[in-house]
mmCIF file of C-alpha atoms in Angstrom:
data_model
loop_
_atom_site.group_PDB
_atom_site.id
_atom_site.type_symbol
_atom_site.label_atom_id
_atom_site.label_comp_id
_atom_site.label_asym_id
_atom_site.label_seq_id
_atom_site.Cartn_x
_atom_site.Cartn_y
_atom_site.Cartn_z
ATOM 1 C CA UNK A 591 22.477 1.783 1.705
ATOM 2 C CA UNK A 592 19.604 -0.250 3.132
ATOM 3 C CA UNK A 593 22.125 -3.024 4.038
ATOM 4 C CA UNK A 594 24.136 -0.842 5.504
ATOM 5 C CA UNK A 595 22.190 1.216 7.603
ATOM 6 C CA UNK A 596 20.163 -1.701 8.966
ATOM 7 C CA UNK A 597 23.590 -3.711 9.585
ATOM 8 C CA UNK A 598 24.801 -0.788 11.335
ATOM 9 C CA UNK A 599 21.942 -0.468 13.948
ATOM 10 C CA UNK A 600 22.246 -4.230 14.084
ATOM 11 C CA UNK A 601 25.850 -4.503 15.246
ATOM 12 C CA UNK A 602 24.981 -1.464 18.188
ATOM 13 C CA UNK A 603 21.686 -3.203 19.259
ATOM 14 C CA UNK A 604 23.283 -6.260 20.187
ATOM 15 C CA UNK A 605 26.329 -4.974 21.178
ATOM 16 C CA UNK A 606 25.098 -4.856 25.201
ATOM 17 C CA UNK A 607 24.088 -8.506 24.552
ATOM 18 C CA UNK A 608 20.694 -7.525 26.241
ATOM 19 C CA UNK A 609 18.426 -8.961 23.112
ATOM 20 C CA UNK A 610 18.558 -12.463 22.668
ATOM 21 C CA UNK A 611 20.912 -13.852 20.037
ATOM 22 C CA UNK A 612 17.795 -15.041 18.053
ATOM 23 C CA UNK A 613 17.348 -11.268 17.327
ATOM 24 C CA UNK A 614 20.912 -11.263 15.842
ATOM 25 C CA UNK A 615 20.782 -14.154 14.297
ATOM 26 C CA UNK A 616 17.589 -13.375 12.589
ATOM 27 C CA UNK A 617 18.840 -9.913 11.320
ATOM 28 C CA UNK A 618 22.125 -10.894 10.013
ATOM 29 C CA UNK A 619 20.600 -13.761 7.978
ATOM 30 C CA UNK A 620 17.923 -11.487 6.216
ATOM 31 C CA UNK A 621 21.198 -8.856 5.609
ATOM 32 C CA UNK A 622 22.809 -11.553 4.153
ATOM 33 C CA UNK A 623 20.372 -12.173 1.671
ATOM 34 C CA UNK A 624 20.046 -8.967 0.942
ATOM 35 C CA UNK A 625 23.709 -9.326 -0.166
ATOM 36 C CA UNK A 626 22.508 -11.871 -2.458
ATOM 37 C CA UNK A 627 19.355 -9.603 -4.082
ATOM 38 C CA UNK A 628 22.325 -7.673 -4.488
ATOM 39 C CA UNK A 629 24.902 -9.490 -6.221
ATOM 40 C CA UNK A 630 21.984 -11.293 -8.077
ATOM 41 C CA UNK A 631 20.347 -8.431 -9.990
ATOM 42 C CA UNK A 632 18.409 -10.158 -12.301
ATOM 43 C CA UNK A 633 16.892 -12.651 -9.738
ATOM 44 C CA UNK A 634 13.259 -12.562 -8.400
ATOM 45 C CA UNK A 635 13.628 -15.015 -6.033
ATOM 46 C CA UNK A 636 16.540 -12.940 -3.948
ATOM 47 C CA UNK A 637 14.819 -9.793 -4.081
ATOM 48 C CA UNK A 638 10.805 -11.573 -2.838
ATOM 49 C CA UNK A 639 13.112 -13.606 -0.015
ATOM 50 C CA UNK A 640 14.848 -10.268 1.317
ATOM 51 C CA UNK A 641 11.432 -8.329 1.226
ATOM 52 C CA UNK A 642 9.927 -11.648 3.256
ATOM 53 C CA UNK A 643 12.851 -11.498 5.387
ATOM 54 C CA UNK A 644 12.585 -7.609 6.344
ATOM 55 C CA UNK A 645 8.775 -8.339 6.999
ATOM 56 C CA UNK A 646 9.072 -11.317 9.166
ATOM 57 C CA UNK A 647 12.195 -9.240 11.282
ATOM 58 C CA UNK A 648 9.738 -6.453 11.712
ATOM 59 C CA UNK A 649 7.416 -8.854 13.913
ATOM 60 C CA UNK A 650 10.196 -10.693 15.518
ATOM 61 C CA UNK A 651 11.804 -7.305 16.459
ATOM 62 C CA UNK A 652 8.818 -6.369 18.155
ATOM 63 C CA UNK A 653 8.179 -9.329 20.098
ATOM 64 C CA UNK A 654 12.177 -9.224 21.021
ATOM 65 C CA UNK A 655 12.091 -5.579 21.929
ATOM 66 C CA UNK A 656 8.814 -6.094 23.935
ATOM 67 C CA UNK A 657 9.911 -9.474 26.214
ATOM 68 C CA UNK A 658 13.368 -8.209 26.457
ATOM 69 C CA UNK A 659 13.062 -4.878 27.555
ATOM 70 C CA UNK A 660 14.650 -3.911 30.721
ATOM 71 C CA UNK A 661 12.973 -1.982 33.869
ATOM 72 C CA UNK A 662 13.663 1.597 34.300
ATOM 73 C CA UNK A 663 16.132 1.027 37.409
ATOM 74 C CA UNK A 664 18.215 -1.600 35.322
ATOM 75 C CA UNK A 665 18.859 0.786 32.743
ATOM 76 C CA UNK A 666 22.503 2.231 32.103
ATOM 77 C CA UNK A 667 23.437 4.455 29.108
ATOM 78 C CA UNK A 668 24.843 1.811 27.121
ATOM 79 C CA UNK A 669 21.898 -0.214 27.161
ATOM 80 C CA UNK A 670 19.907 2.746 26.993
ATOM 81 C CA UNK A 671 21.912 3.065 23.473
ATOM 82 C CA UNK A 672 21.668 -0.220 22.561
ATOM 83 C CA UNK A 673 17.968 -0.513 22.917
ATOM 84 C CA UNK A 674 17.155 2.645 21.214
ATOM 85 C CA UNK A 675 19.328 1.723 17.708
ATOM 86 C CA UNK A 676 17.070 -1.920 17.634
ATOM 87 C CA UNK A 677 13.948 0.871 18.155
ATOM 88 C CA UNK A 678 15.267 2.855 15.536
ATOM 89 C CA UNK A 679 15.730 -0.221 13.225
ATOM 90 C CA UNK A 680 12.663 -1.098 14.022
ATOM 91 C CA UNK A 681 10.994 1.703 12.868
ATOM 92 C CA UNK A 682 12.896 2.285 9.608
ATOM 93 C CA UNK A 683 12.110 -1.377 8.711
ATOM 94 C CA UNK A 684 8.854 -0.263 7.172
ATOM 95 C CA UNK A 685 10.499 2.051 4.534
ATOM 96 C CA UNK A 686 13.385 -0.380 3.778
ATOM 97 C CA UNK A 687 10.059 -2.917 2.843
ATOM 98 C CA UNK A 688 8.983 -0.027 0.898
ATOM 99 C CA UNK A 689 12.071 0.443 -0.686
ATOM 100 C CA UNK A 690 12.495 -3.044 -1.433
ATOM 101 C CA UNK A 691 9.185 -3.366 -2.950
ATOM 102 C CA UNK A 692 9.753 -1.096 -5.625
ATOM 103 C CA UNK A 693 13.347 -3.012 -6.404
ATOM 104 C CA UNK A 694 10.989 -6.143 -6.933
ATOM 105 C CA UNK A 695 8.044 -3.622 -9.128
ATOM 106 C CA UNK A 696 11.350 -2.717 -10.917
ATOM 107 C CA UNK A 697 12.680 -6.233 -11.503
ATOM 108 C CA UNK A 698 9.547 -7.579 -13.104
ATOM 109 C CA UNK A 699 7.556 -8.184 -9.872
ATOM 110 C CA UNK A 700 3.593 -8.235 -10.011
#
């Protein structure tokens, strides 16, 4: 649900092609190995690279949102739309960490 939920607000973030493609590029890699904690139940090393991945996107979303972010007159609805999702990932980031983190505590994690 994580994966999906963050790959969702993704996809309509970018979709006005007002962030950068770094901020795509950097989101879709960390989903992807998220796919791989997935598939890879057993392995430590997926799960502590996903949860490293959804930190580091939390401070590269921030400095993406922040440079990138239009003026009030250059605003349309779509964009309007488009920046709010990346906000929204943004701020559900934190609990997806927190979520994550107890899927490492669970796997044998210290």
């Amino acid at each position: 649900a994580i994966i999906l939920v963050h790959w969702l607000l993704t996809v309509w973030g970018c979709m006005n092609y007002m962030l950068p493609l770094s901020y795509a590029w950097g989101n879709f890699s960390v989903l992807a190995v998220g796919i791989w904690a997935i598939v890879q139940r057993d392995s430590l090393d997926a799960i502590t690279m996903f949860l490293t991945g959804l930190l580091l996107t939390v401070l590269t979303d921030i400095i993406h949102i922040s440079i990138f972010y239009p003026s009030h007159d250059l605003l349309s609805d779509a964009k309007r739309f488009s920046i709010g999702m990346a906000i929204f990932s943004l701020l559900l980031k934190p609990v997806s960490c927190y979520l994550v983190y107890r899927m490492y505590r669970e796997r044998g994690g210290e």
